[in-house]
Amino acid sequence: MSALFFEVHPQNPQPRLLKQAAQIIHAGGVAAIPTDSSYALVCHLDDKAAVDALRRVRGVDDKHHLTLLCRDLSELASYAMVDNKQYRLLKSVTPGPYTFILPATKEVPRRVSHPSRRTIGLRVPEGPVTQQLLDILGQPLLATTLIPPGETEALNDSDEIRERFGHALQAIVCAGACPLEPTTVVDLSQGEPTVLRRGRGSLAALGLDD
């Protein structure tokens, strides 16, 4: 069974199509969606079979950090622990192309947090498609960058995604090409920010040297 393909407008996505994609995800499907850094694989946070399927498609084990895509920081306290200083930092750069590694709360199922560190990646993406999809779902999505197993570059062409992964996914939301530059990853789990990967998000905006 091949994935259903939803072609949406990048700035004004059709709600009807996003609702259909959201229903597939809600029912346990794994989908490819556009974000403000690249296409990502996403699934329902609370569905173990969907999380396992997402890891299989991506070719990663349980030590690979998965990321929670959130609509805004109002959902943050349910899933991650931050102090006031860290919260101000997050507020100053979200939504945007940053992934923050944070200590996970007990609300996060153990299977999706890092097994030895109990941390979770969290990000608030820009972009109408991702934001509206999250809005329709009413909860965060579990996500990982759509990099094929054994490769280093994320996929950015929805036709190529359909050709290579259509059999393994349940939905593909196409909104044209993404920026194709990964997020800047910042570890806040030890207190002070540590940059793990330089990406699209400016370090200067975090008060760090760019």
PDB file of C-alpha atoms in Angstrom:
ATOM      1  CA  MET A   1       0.000   0.000   0.000  1.00  0.00           C
ATOM      2  CA  SER A   2       1.637   3.241  -1.084  1.00  0.00           C
ATOM      3  CA  ALA A   3       1.500   6.544   0.776  1.00  0.00           C
ATOM      4  CA  LEU A   4      -1.278   9.035   0.143  1.00  0.00           C
ATOM      5  CA  PHE A   5       0.168  12.187  -1.455  1.00  0.00           C
ATOM      6  CA  PHE A   6      -1.141  15.602  -0.340  1.00  0.00           C
ATOM      7  CA  GLU A   7       0.023  18.548  -2.425  1.00  0.00           C
ATOM      8  CA  VAL A   8      -0.562  21.723  -0.396  1.00  0.00           C
ATOM      9  CA  HIS A   9       0.164  25.414  -0.901  1.00  0.00           C
ATOM     10  CA  PRO A  10       3.329  26.338   1.074  1.00  0.00           C
ATOM     11  CA  GLN A  11       1.873  29.589   2.473  1.00  0.00           C
ATOM     12  CA  ASN A  12      -1.861  28.854   2.481  1.00  0.00           C
ATOM     13  CA  PRO A  13      -2.189  25.081   2.886  1.00  0.00           C
ATOM     14  CA  GLN A  14      -5.644  23.671   2.253  1.00  0.00           C
ATOM     15  CA  PRO A  15      -7.146  22.730   5.658  1.00  0.00           C
ATOM     16  CA  ARG A  16      -9.088  19.810   4.112  1.00  0.00           C
ATOM     17  CA  LEU A  17      -5.869  18.136   2.938  1.00  0.00           C
ATOM     18  CA  LEU A  18      -4.042  18.762   6.218  1.00  0.00           C
ATOM     19  CA  LYS A  19      -6.996  17.281   8.125  1.00  0.00           C
ATOM     20  CA  GLN A  20      -6.776  14.125   6.031  1.00  0.00           C
ATOM     21  CA  ALA A  21      -3.024  13.868   6.689  1.00  0.00           C
ATOM     22  CA  ALA A  22      -3.623  14.495  10.414  1.00  0.00           C
ATOM     23  CA  GLN A  23      -6.185  11.666  10.524  1.00  0.00           C
ATOM     24  CA  ILE A  24      -3.641   9.258   9.037  1.00  0.00           C
ATOM     25  CA  ILE A  25      -1.024  10.283  11.626  1.00  0.00           C
ATOM     26  CA  HIS A  26      -3.574  10.082  14.420  1.00  0.00           C
ATOM     27  CA  ALA A  27      -4.462   6.553  13.342  1.00  0.00           C
ATOM     28  CA  GLY A  28      -0.821   5.440  13.678  1.00  0.00           C
ATOM     29  CA  GLY A  29       0.598   6.314  10.272  1.00  0.00           C
ATOM     30  CA  VAL A  30       4.119   7.598   9.589  1.00  0.00           C
ATOM     31  CA  ALA A  31       4.218  10.686   7.340  1.00  0.00           C
ATOM     32  CA  ALA A  32       6.783  12.860   5.571  1.00  0.00           C
ATOM     33  CA  ILE A  33       6.108  16.576   6.065  1.00  0.00           C
ATOM     34  CA  PRO A  34       7.935  19.799   5.139  1.00  0.00           C
ATOM     35  CA  THR A  35       9.522  21.878   7.924  1.00  0.00           C
ATOM     36  CA  ASP A  36      11.593  25.069   8.068  1.00  0.00           C
ATOM     37  CA  SER A  37      14.815  23.043   7.770  1.00  0.00           C
ATOM     38  CA  SER A  38      14.051  19.988   5.609  1.00  0.00           C
ATOM     39  CA  TYR A  39      11.465  17.270   5.170  1.00  0.00           C
ATOM     40  CA  ALA A  40      10.902  15.246   8.326  1.00  0.00           C
ATOM     41  CA  LEU A  41       9.380  11.895   9.211  1.00  0.00           C
ATOM     42  CA  VAL A  42       6.666  12.295  11.834  1.00  0.00           C
ATOM     43  CA  CYS A  43       4.314  10.095  13.859  1.00  0.00           C
ATOM     44  CA  HIS A  44       2.015  10.126  16.883  1.00  0.00           C
ATOM     45  CA  LEU A  45       3.933  10.496  20.151  1.00  0.00           C
ATOM     46  CA  ASP A  46       1.915   7.882  22.054  1.00  0.00           C
ATOM     47  CA  ASP A  47       1.819   5.116  19.446  1.00  0.00           C
ATOM     48  CA  LYS A  48       4.589   2.567  20.062  1.00  0.00           C
ATOM     49  CA  ALA A  49       4.077   0.765  16.742  1.00  0.00           C
ATOM     50  CA  ALA A  50       4.260   4.075  14.853  1.00  0.00           C
ATOM     51  CA  VAL A  51       7.447   5.099  16.700  1.00  0.00           C
ATOM     52  CA  ASP A  52       9.036   1.722  15.886  1.00  0.00           C
ATOM     53  CA  ALA A  53       8.010   2.093  12.234  1.00  0.00           C
ATOM     54  CA  LEU A  54       9.479   5.614  12.084  1.00  0.00           C
ATOM     55  CA  ARG A  55      12.818   4.336  13.439  1.00  0.00           C
ATOM     56  CA  ARG A  56      12.796   1.489  10.900  1.00  0.00           C
ATOM     57  CA  VAL A  57      12.196   3.824   7.943  1.00  0.00           C
ATOM     58  CA  ARG A  58      14.982   6.122   9.140  1.00  0.00           C
ATOM     59  CA  GLY A  59      17.296   3.220  10.000  1.00  0.00           C
ATOM     60  CA  VAL A  60      18.094   4.355  13.564  1.00  0.00           C
ATOM     61  CA  ASP A  61      18.003   2.664  16.974  1.00  0.00           C
ATOM     62  CA  ASP A  62      16.613   3.879  20.295  1.00  0.00           C
ATOM     63  CA  LYS A  63      19.779   5.881  21.041  1.00  0.00           C
ATOM     64  CA  HIS A  64      19.020   8.279  18.199  1.00  0.00           C
ATOM     65  CA  HIS A  65      17.472  11.480  19.559  1.00  0.00           C
ATOM     66  CA  LEU A  66      13.953  11.980  18.275  1.00  0.00           C
ATOM     67  CA  THR A  67      12.459  15.466  18.386  1.00  0.00           C
ATOM     68  CA  LEU A  68       9.102  16.770  19.545  1.00  0.00           C
ATOM     69  CA  LEU A  69       7.618  19.285  17.124  1.00  0.00           C
ATOM     70  CA  CYS A  70       5.466  21.675  19.174  1.00  0.00           C
ATOM     71  CA  ARG A  71       3.115  24.462  18.074  1.00  0.00           C
ATOM     72  CA  ASP A  72       4.494  26.834  20.700  1.00  0.00           C
ATOM     73  CA  LEU A  73       6.104  26.874  24.119  1.00  0.00           C
ATOM     74  CA  SER A  74       2.786  26.394  25.927  1.00  0.00           C
ATOM     75  CA  GLU A  75       3.302  22.647  25.444  1.00  0.00           C
ATOM     76  CA  LEU A  76       6.868  22.749  26.722  1.00  0.00           C
ATOM     77  CA  ALA A  77       6.234  22.208  30.449  1.00  0.00           C
ATOM     78  CA  SER A  78       4.404  18.926  29.798  1.00  0.00           C
ATOM     79  CA  TYR A  79       7.399  17.329  28.116  1.00  0.00           C
ATOM     80  CA  ALA A  80      10.591  19.076  29.249  1.00  0.00           C
ATOM     81  CA  MET A  81      12.081  20.703  32.336  1.00  0.00           C
ATOM     82  CA  VAL A  82      13.503  24.203  31.955  1.00  0.00           C
ATOM     83  CA  ASP A  83      14.407  26.971  34.351  1.00  0.00           C
ATOM     84  CA  ASN A  84      13.385  30.608  33.864  1.00  0.00           C
ATOM     85  CA  LYS A  85      16.616  31.590  32.135  1.00  0.00           C
ATOM     86  CA  GLN A  86      16.352  28.710  29.653  1.00  0.00           C
ATOM     87  CA  TYR A  87      12.693  29.492  29.016  1.00  0.00           C
ATOM     88  CA  ARG A  88      13.565  33.111  28.142  1.00  0.00           C
ATOM     89  CA  LEU A  89      16.211  31.822  25.731  1.00  0.00           C
ATOM     90  CA  LEU A  90      13.732  29.480  24.035  1.00  0.00           C
ATOM     91  CA  LYS A  91      11.089  32.197  23.865  1.00  0.00           C
ATOM     92  CA  SER A  92      13.508  34.586  22.147  1.00  0.00           C
ATOM     93  CA  VAL A  93      14.229  32.252  19.196  1.00  0.00           C
ATOM     94  CA  THR A  94      11.008  30.260  18.701  1.00  0.00           C
ATOM     95  CA  PRO A  95       9.431  29.533  16.347  1.00  0.00           C
ATOM     96  CA  GLY A  96      12.599  28.978  14.364  1.00  0.00           C
ATOM     97  CA  PRO A  97      15.208  26.509  13.078  1.00  0.00           C
ATOM     98  CA  TYR A  98      16.530  25.349  16.466  1.00  0.00           C
ATOM     99  CA  THR A  99      16.362  22.001  18.240  1.00  0.00           C
ATOM    100  CA  PHE A 100      16.884  22.076  22.006  1.00  0.00           C
ATOM    101  CA  ILE A 101      17.963  18.993  23.978  1.00  0.00           C
ATOM    102  CA  LEU A 102      16.175  19.146  27.325  1.00  0.00           C
ATOM    103  CA  PRO A 103      15.576  16.868  30.334  1.00  0.00           C
ATOM    104  CA  ALA A 104      12.365  14.930  29.655  1.00  0.00           C
ATOM    105  CA  THR A 105       9.453  14.909  32.085  1.00  0.00           C
ATOM    106  CA  LYS A 106       7.588  11.735  33.029  1.00  0.00           C
ATOM    107  CA  GLU A 107       4.957  12.658  30.415  1.00  0.00           C
ATOM    108  CA  VAL A 108       7.394  11.601  27.710  1.00  0.00           C
ATOM    109  CA  PRO A 109       7.187   7.840  27.115  1.00  0.00           C
ATOM    110  CA  ARG A 110      10.523   6.204  27.976  1.00  0.00           C
ATOM    111  CA  ARG A 111      10.729   4.644  24.547  1.00  0.00           C
ATOM    112  CA  VAL A 112      11.003   8.041  22.837  1.00  0.00           C
ATOM    113  CA  SER A 113      13.467   9.763  25.174  1.00  0.00           C
ATOM    114  CA  HIS A 114      17.196   9.027  25.094  1.00  0.00           C
ATOM    115  CA  PRO A 115      17.536   5.719  27.031  1.00  0.00           C
ATOM    116  CA  SER A 116      20.552   6.602  29.159  1.00  0.00           C
ATOM    117  CA  ARG A 117      20.119  10.368  29.531  1.00  0.00           C
ATOM    118  CA  ARG A 118      16.317  10.764  29.712  1.00  0.00           C
ATOM    119  CA  THR A 119      16.503  13.752  27.385  1.00  0.00           C
ATOM    120  CA  ILE A 120      14.313  14.800  24.475  1.00  0.00           C
ATOM    121  CA  GLY A 121      14.854  17.097  21.519  1.00  0.00           C
ATOM    122  CA  LEU A 122      12.247  19.827  21.247  1.00  0.00           C
ATOM    123  CA  ARG A 123      11.556  22.383  18.570  1.00  0.00           C
ATOM    124  CA  VAL A 124       8.933  24.916  17.537  1.00  0.00           C
ATOM    125  CA  PRO A 125       9.087  25.052  13.737  1.00  0.00           C
ATOM    126  CA  GLU A 126       8.162  28.023  11.597  1.00  0.00           C
ATOM    127  CA  GLY A 127       6.073  27.585   8.487  1.00  0.00           C
ATOM    128  CA  PRO A 128       2.309  27.503   7.899  1.00  0.00           C
ATOM    129  CA  VAL A 129       2.155  23.834   6.852  1.00  0.00           C
ATOM    130  CA  THR A 130       3.827  22.422   9.967  1.00  0.00           C
ATOM    131  CA  GLN A 131       2.125  24.889  12.301  1.00  0.00           C
ATOM    132  CA  GLN A 132      -1.364  24.229  10.938  1.00  0.00           C
ATOM    133  CA  LEU A 133      -0.856  20.465  10.964  1.00  0.00           C
ATOM    134  CA  LEU A 134       0.183  20.662  14.633  1.00  0.00           C
ATOM    135  CA  ASP A 135      -2.816  22.894  15.296  1.00  0.00           C
ATOM    136  CA  ILE A 136      -5.211  20.349  13.771  1.00  0.00           C
ATOM    137  CA  LEU A 137      -3.636  17.481  15.751  1.00  0.00           C
ATOM    138  CA  GLY A 138      -3.698  19.470  18.985  1.00  0.00           C
ATOM    139  CA  GLN A 139      -0.537  17.840  20.322  1.00  0.00           C
ATOM    140  CA  PRO A 140       3.172  17.578  19.449  1.00  0.00           C
ATOM    141  CA  LEU A 141       4.464  15.247  16.765  1.00  0.00           C
ATOM    142  CA  LEU A 142       7.456  12.987  17.159  1.00  0.00           C
ATOM    143  CA  ALA A 143       9.903  13.741  14.345  1.00  0.00           C
ATOM    144  CA  THR A 144      13.267  12.968  12.796  1.00  0.00           C
ATOM    145  CA  THR A 145      14.937  14.476   9.725  1.00  0.00           C
ATOM    146  CA  LEU A 146      14.193  12.515   6.555  1.00  0.00           C
ATOM    147  CA  ILE A 147      17.698  11.241   5.817  1.00  0.00           C
ATOM    148  CA  PRO A 148      17.725   7.849   4.065  1.00  0.00           C
ATOM    149  CA  PRO A 149      19.595   5.059   5.942  1.00  0.00           C
ATOM    150  CA  GLY A 150      23.323   5.144   5.227  1.00  0.00           C
ATOM    151  CA  GLU A 151      23.174   8.655   3.704  1.00  0.00           C
ATOM    152  CA  THR A 152      24.009  12.084   5.145  1.00  0.00           C
ATOM    153  CA  GLU A 153      21.797  14.463   3.150  1.00  0.00           C
ATOM    154  CA  ALA A 154      18.134  15.075   3.906  1.00  0.00           C
ATOM    155  CA  LEU A 155      15.660  14.594   1.063  1.00  0.00           C
ATOM    156  CA  ASN A 156      14.017  17.757  -0.262  1.00  0.00           C
ATOM    157  CA  ASP A 157      12.158  16.621  -3.360  1.00  0.00           C
ATOM    158  CA  SER A 158       8.690  15.227  -2.644  1.00  0.00           C
ATOM    159  CA  ASP A 159       8.697  13.171  -5.869  1.00  0.00           C
ATOM    160  CA  GLU A 160      11.955  11.506  -4.784  1.00  0.00           C
ATOM    161  CA  ILE A 161      10.476  10.934  -1.309  1.00  0.00           C
ATOM    162  CA  ARG A 162       7.444   9.284  -2.929  1.00  0.00           C
ATOM    163  CA  GLU A 163       9.649   7.168  -5.204  1.00  0.00           C
ATOM    164  CA  ARG A 164      11.977   5.979  -2.437  1.00  0.00           C
ATOM    165  CA  PHE A 165       9.701   5.864   0.608  1.00  0.00           C
ATOM    166  CA  GLY A 166       6.147   5.755  -0.738  1.00  0.00           C
ATOM    167  CA  HIS A 167       5.864   2.039   0.096  1.00  0.00           C
ATOM    168  CA  ALA A 168       7.059   2.551   3.703  1.00  0.00           C
ATOM    169  CA  LEU A 169       5.002   5.654   4.608  1.00  0.00           C
ATOM    170  CA  GLN A 170       1.278   6.231   4.954  1.00  0.00           C
ATOM    171  CA  ALA A 171       1.247   9.929   3.935  1.00  0.00           C
ATOM    172  CA  ILE A 172       3.465  12.490   2.192  1.00  0.00           C
ATOM    173  CA  VAL A 173       2.620  16.180   2.540  1.00  0.00           C
ATOM    174  CA  CYS A 174       4.225  18.110  -0.303  1.00  0.00           C
ATOM    175  CA  ALA A 175       4.692  21.888  -0.165  1.00  0.00           C
ATOM    176  CA  GLY A 176       7.638  22.320  -2.521  1.00  0.00           C
ATOM    177  CA  ALA A 177      11.301  22.502  -1.557  1.00  0.00           C
ATOM    178  CA  CYS A 178      12.405  23.272   2.014  1.00  0.00           C
ATOM    179  CA  PRO A 179      15.506  25.350   2.923  1.00  0.00           C
ATOM    180  CA  LEU A 180      17.498  22.078   3.193  1.00  0.00           C
ATOM    181  CA  GLU A 181      19.712  23.285   6.006  1.00  0.00           C
ATOM    182  CA  PRO A 182      19.494  21.432   9.319  1.00  0.00           C
ATOM    183  CA  THR A 183      18.434  23.047  12.558  1.00  0.00           C
ATOM    184  CA  THR A 184      21.004  24.360  15.007  1.00  0.00           C
ATOM    185  CA  VAL A 185      21.053  21.864  17.896  1.00  0.00           C
ATOM    186  CA  VAL A 186      21.616  23.252  21.394  1.00  0.00           C
ATOM    187  CA  ASP A 187      21.956  21.041  24.479  1.00  0.00           C
ATOM    188  CA  LEU A 188      20.374  22.664  27.548  1.00  0.00           C
ATOM    189  CA  SER A 189      20.197  19.463  29.600  1.00  0.00           C
ATOM    190  CA  GLN A 190      23.321  20.290  31.591  1.00  0.00           C
ATOM    191  CA  GLY A 191      22.358  23.906  32.336  1.00  0.00           C
ATOM    192  CA  GLU A 192      24.434  26.217  30.152  1.00  0.00           C
ATOM    193  CA  PRO A 193      23.817  26.008  26.383  1.00  0.00           C
ATOM    194  CA  THR A 194      26.204  23.760  24.427  1.00  0.00           C
ATOM    195  CA  VAL A 195      26.044  23.840  20.637  1.00  0.00           C
ATOM    196  CA  LEU A 196      25.991  20.269  19.271  1.00  0.00           C
ATOM    197  CA  ARG A 197      25.430  21.227  15.635  1.00  0.00           C
ATOM    198  CA  ARG A 198      25.619  24.509  13.785  1.00  0.00           C
ATOM    199  CA  GLY A 199      22.752  24.822  11.358  1.00  0.00           C
ATOM    200  CA  ARG A 200      20.274  27.326  10.015  1.00  0.00           C
ATOM    201  CA  GLY A 201      19.573  29.001  13.371  1.00  0.00           C
ATOM    202  CA  SER A 202      21.964  31.848  14.199  1.00  0.00           C
ATOM    203  CA  LEU A 203      24.202  31.390  17.248  1.00  0.00           C
ATOM    204  CA  ALA A 204      24.256  35.160  17.781  1.00  0.00           C
ATOM    205  CA  ALA A 205      20.495  35.065  18.417  1.00  0.00           C
ATOM    206  CA  LEU A 206      21.251  32.681  21.311  1.00  0.00           C
ATOM    207  CA  GLY A 207      23.838  35.073  22.709  1.00  0.00           C
ATOM    208  CA  LEU A 208      26.628  32.745  21.579  1.00  0.00           C
ATOM    209  CA  ASP A 209      29.465  33.472  19.159  1.00  0.00           C
ATOM    210  CA  ASP A 210      28.382  33.021  15.578  1.00  0.00           C
TER     211      ASP A 210
END
